[in-house]
Coordinates of C-alpha atoms in Angstrom, one line a residue:
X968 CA 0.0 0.0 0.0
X969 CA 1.2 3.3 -0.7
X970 CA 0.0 6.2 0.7
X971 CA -0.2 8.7 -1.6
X972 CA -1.3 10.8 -4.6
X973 CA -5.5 11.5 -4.7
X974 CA -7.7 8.6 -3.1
X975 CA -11.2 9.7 -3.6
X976 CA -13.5 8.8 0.1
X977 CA -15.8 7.1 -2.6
X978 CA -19.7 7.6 -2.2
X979 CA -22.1 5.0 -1.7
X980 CA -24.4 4.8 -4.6
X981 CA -28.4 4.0 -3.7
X982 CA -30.8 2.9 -6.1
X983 CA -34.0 4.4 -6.5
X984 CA -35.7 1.8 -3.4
X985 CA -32.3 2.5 -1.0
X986 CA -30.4 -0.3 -1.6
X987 CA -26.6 -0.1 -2.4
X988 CA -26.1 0.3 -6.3
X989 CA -23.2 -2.3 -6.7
X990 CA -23.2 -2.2 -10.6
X991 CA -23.0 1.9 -10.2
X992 CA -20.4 1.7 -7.4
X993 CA -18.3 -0.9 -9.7
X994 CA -18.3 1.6 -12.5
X995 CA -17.4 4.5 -10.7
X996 CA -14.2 2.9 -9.1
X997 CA -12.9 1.6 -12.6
X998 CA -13.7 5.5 -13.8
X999 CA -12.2 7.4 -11.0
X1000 CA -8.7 5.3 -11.6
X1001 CA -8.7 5.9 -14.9
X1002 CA -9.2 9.5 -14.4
X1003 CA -5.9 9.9 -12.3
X1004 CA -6.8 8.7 -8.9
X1005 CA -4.5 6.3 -7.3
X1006 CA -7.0 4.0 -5.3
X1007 CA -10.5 4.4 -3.5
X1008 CA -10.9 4.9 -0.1
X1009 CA -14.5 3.0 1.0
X1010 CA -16.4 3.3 3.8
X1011 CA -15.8 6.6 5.3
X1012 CA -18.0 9.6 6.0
X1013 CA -18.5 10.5 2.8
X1014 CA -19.4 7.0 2.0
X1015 CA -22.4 7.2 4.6
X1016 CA -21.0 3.9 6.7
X1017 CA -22.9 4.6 9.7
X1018 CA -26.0 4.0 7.7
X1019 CA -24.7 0.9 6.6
X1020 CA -25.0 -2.5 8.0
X1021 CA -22.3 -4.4 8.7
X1022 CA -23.0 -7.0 5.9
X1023 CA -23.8 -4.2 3.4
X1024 CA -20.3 -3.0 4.2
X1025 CA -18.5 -6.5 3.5
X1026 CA -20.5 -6.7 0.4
X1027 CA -19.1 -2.8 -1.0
X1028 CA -15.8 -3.9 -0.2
X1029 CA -15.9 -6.9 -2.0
X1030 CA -17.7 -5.1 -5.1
X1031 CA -14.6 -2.6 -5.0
X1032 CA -12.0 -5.1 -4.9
X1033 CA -12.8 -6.8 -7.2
X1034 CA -13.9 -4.0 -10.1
X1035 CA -10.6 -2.5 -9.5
X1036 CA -8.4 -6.0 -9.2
X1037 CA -5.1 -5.6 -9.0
X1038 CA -5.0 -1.9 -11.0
X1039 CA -5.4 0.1 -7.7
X1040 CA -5.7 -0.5 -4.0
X1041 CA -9.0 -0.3 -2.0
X1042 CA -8.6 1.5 1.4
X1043 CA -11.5 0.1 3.9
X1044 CA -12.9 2.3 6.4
X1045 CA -13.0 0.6 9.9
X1046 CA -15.7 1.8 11.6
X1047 CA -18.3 0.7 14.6
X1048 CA -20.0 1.5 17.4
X1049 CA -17.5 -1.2 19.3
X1050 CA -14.1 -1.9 19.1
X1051 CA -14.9 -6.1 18.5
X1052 CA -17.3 -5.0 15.5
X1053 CA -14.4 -3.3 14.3
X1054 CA -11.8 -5.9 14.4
X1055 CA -14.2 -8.1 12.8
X1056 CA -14.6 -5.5 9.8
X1057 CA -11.0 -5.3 9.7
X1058 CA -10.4 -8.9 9.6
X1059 CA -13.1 -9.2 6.8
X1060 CA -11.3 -6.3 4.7
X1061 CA -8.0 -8.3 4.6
X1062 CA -10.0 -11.5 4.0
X1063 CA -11.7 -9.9 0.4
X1064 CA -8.3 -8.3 -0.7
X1065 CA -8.2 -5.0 0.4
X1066 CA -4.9 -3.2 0.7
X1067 CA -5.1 -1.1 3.5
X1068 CA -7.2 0.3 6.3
X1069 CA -8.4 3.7 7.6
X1070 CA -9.2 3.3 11.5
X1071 CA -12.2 5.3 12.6
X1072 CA -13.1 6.6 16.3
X1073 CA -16.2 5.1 17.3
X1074 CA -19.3 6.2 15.9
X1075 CA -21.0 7.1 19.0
X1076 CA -19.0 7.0 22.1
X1077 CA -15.9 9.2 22.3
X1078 CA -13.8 8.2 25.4
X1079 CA -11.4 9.9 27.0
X1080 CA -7.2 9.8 24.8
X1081 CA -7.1 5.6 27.1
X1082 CA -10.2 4.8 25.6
X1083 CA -9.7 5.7 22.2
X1084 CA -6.1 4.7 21.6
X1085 CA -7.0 1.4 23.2
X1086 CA -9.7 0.9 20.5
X1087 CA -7.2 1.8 17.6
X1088 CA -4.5 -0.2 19.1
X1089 CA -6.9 -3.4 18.9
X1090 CA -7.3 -2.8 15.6
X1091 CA -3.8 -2.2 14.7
X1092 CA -2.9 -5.4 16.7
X1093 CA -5.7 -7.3 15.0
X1094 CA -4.4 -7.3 10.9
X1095 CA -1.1 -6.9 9.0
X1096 CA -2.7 -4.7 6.9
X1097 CA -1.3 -1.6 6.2
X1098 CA -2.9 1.1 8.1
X1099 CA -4.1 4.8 8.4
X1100 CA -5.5 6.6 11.6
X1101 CA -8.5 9.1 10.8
X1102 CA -8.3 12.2 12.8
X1103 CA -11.2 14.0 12.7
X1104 CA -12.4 15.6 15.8
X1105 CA -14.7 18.0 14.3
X1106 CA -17.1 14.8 13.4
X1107 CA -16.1 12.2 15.7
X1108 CA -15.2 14.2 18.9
X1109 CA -11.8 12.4 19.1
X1110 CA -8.6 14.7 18.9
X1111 CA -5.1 12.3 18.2
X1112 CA -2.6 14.3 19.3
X1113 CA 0.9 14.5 17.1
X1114 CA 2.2 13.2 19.9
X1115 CA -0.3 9.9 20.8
X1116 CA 0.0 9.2 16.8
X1117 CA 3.7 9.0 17.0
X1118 CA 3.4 6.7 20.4
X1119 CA 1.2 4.7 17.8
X1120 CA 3.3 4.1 15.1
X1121 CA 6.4 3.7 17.8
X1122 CA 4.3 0.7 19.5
X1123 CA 2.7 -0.8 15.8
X1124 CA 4.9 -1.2 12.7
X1125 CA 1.8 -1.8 10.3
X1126 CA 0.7 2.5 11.0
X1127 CA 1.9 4.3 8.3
X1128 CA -0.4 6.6 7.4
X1129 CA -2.5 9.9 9.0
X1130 CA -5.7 11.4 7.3
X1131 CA -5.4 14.7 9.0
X1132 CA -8.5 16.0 9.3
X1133 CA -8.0 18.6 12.3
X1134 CA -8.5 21.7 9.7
X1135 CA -5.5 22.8 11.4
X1136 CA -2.1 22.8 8.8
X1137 CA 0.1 23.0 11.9
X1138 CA -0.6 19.5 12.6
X1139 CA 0.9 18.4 9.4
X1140 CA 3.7 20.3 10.4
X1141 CA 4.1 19.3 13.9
X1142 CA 3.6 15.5 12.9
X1143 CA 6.8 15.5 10.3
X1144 CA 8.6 17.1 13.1
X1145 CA 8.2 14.0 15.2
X1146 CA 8.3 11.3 12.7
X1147 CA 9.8 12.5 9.3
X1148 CA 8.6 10.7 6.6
X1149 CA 8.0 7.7 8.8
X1150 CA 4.1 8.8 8.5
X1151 CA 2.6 9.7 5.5
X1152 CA 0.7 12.2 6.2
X1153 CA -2.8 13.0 3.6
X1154 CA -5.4 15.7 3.7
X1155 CA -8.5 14.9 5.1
X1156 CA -10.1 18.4 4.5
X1157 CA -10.9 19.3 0.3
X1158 CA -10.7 23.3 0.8
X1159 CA -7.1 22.7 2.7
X1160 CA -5.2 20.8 0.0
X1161 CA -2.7 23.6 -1.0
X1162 CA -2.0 24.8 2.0
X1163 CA -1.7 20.9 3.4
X1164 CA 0.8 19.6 0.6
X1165 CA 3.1 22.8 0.8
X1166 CA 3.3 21.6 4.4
X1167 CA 4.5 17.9 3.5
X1168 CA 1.3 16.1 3.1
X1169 CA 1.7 13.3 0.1
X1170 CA -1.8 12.7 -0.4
X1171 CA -5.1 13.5 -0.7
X1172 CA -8.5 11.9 0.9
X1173 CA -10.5 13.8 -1.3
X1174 CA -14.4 14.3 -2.0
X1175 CA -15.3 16.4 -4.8
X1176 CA -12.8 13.6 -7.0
X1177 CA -16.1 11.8 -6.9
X1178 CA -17.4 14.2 -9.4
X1179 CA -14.2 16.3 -10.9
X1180 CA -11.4 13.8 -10.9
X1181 CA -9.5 15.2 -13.3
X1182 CA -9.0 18.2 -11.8
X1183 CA -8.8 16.9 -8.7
X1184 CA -5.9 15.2 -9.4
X1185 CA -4.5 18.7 -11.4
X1186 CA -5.2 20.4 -8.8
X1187 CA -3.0 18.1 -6.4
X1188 CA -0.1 17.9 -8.9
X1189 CA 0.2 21.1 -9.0
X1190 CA 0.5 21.8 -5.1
X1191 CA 3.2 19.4 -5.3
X1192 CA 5.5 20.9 -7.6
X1193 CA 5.2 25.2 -6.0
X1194 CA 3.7 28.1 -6.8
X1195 CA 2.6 28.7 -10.3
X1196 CA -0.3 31.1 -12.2
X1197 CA -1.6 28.1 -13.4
X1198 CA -2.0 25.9 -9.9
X1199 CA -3.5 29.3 -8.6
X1200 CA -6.1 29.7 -11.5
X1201 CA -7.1 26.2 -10.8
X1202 CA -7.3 26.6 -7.1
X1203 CA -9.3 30.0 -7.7
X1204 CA -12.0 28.0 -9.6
X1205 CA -12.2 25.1 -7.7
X1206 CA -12.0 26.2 -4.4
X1207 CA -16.0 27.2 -4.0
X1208 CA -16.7 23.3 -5.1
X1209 CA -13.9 22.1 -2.6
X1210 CA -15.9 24.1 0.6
X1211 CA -19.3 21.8 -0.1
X1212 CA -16.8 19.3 1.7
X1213 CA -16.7 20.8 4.9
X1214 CA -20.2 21.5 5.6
X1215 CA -22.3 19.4 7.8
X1216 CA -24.6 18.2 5.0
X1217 CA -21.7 17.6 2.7
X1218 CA -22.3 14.2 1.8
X1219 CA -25.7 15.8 0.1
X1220 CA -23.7 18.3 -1.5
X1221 CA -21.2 16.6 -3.1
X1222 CA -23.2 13.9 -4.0
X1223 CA -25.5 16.8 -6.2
X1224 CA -21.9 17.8 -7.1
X1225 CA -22.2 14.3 -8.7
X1226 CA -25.5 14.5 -10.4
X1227 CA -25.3 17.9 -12.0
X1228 CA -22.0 16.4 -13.6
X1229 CA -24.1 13.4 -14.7
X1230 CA -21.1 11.3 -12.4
X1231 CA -23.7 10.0 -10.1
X1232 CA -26.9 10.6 -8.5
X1233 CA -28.1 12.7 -5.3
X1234 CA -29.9 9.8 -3.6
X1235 CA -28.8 9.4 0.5
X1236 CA -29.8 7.1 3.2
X1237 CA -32.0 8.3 5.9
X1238 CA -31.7 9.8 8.0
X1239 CA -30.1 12.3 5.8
X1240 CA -32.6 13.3 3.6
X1241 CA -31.6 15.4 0.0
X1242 CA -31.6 18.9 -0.2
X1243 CA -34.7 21.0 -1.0
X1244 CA -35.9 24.6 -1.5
X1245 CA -33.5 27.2 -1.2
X1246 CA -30.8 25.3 0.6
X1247 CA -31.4 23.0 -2.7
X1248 CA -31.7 26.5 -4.8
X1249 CA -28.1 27.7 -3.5
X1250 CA -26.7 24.8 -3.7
X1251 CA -27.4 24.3 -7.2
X1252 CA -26.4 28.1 -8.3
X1253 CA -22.8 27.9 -7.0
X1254 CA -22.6 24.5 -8.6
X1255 CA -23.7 25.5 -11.6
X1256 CA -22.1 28.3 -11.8
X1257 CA -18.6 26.8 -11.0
X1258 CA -18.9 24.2 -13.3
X1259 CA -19.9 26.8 -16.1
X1260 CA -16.6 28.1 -15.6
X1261 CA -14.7 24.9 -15.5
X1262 CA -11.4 24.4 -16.7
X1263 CA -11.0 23.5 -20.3
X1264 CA -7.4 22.4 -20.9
X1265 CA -7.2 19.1 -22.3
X1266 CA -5.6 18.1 -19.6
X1267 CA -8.4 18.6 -17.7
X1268 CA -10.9 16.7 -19.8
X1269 CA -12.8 14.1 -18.3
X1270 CA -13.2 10.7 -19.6
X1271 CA -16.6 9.0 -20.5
X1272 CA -18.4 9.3 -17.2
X1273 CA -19.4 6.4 -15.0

């Protein structure tokens, strides 16, 4: 597994009676690969797991593996209420194939810094996977410190990888102070991704990729090579897209992201609901209007859509 370049958080595709679209979520994975991305992360917020149950979670896993094969890794999201649900997701992930994991707080319980690096050191202890630690205390109400991540990856060989989700660049920073490269660090936050790779990150858990890979991926090239006109033109135009990601009905918004650019469809599971009247109104406008402006290098060109 390696941890880096853009790894979309994947969304989880409903048909029209709110089951899980496997066919729709096979295509997309193929298509957001061949568009630039470097894997799939499944099975994290964006990717509505909490409203999933656990066998519908084993089932997207195994739908992603094997559309993608051996042409990009498949990241699973380890999440639960309990740290022995957990373990058994993570088991079942390295059982199907996938390459990696990204360790979640627990959905609904958020201990004190015993508690919670307890539960992630079960989980490290519990696969050889290659693994990630999501740090998101915004959403999950869990803060890892630089400090109890490095302890981590001192005490388990197979964590090599932060999603750093904090909103706060320092932490990039502060983490390569204690472990170098020994971490690789990727931004967990779309509207931070400059500012995170100029401050060391190699990668990119991204969520507008879902519907603009291409220029995701442009867009993240271009951070890592400096300052240029043409990385802040790019940035300029995308950046109202990349702030859907951190607002609280984001899933909803990126996944109309998806639909206006015919990539996907705005269908949720309860109890999120989709947008409607002028929150739906807004929503659309700045969409819309971005994406009448959008980028029309060649480069940029997407492929046939999903």
């Amino acid at each position: 597994m390696h941890w880096e370049g853009v790894l979309p958080a994947i969304t989880t595709p409903f048909t029209a009676d709110g089951q899980v679209d496997h066919e729709f979520l096979a295509r997309h994975a193929r298509w957001l690969v061949d568009n630039g991305c470097t894997g799939v992360v499944a099975l994290g917020s964006l990717g509505e797991s909490p409203t999933l149950r656990f066998e519908e979670k084993v089932a997207i896993l195994q739908t992603a593996v094997t559309a993608l094969g051996t042409r990009a890794p498949v990241v699973a999201g380890i999440g639960a209420v309990g740290t022995a649900e957990a373990v058994e997701l993570a088991r079942q992930a390295e059982r199907i194939g996938c390459s990696g994991l990204m360790i979640l707080p627990p959905y609904v319980y958020a201990g004190d810094p015993r508690e919670m690096l307890q539960h992630v050191a079960t989980i490290l202890r519990s696969t050889r996977l290659s693994c990630m630690l999501y740090n998101n205390p915004i959403a999950y109400r869990t803060d890892f410190l630089p400090e109890q991540i490095a302890r981590l990856a001192d005490e388990h060989p197979n964590l090599h990888a932060v999603k750093e989700s904090s909103g706060d660049v320092r932490r990039i920073t502060a983490l390569r102070a204690l472990h170098g490269n020994r971490l690789a660090i990727l931004v967990g936050v779309d509207d931070l991704i400059v500012e995170g790779v100029r401050a060391g990150a190699v990668g990119w858990i991204a969520g507008l990729a879902n519907a603009l890979p291409r220029e995701s991926v442009a867009l993240f090239n271009l951070a890592r090579r400096g300052p240029s006109p043409k990385l802040e033109k790019l940035h300029h135009w995308f950046l109202p897209l990349l702030r859907l990601d951190t607002h609280n009905k984001f899933v909803q918004l990126i996944k109309l992201v998806q639909q206006e650019t015919g990539t996907g469809s705005e269908r949720v599971r309860p109890p999120r609901l989709p947008l409607t009247g002028a929150e739906r109104k807004a929503a659309l406008a700045l969409i819309r209007s971005s994406l009448a402006r959008r980028p029309k290098e060649p480069a940029l060109a997407t492929r046939a859509r999903p």
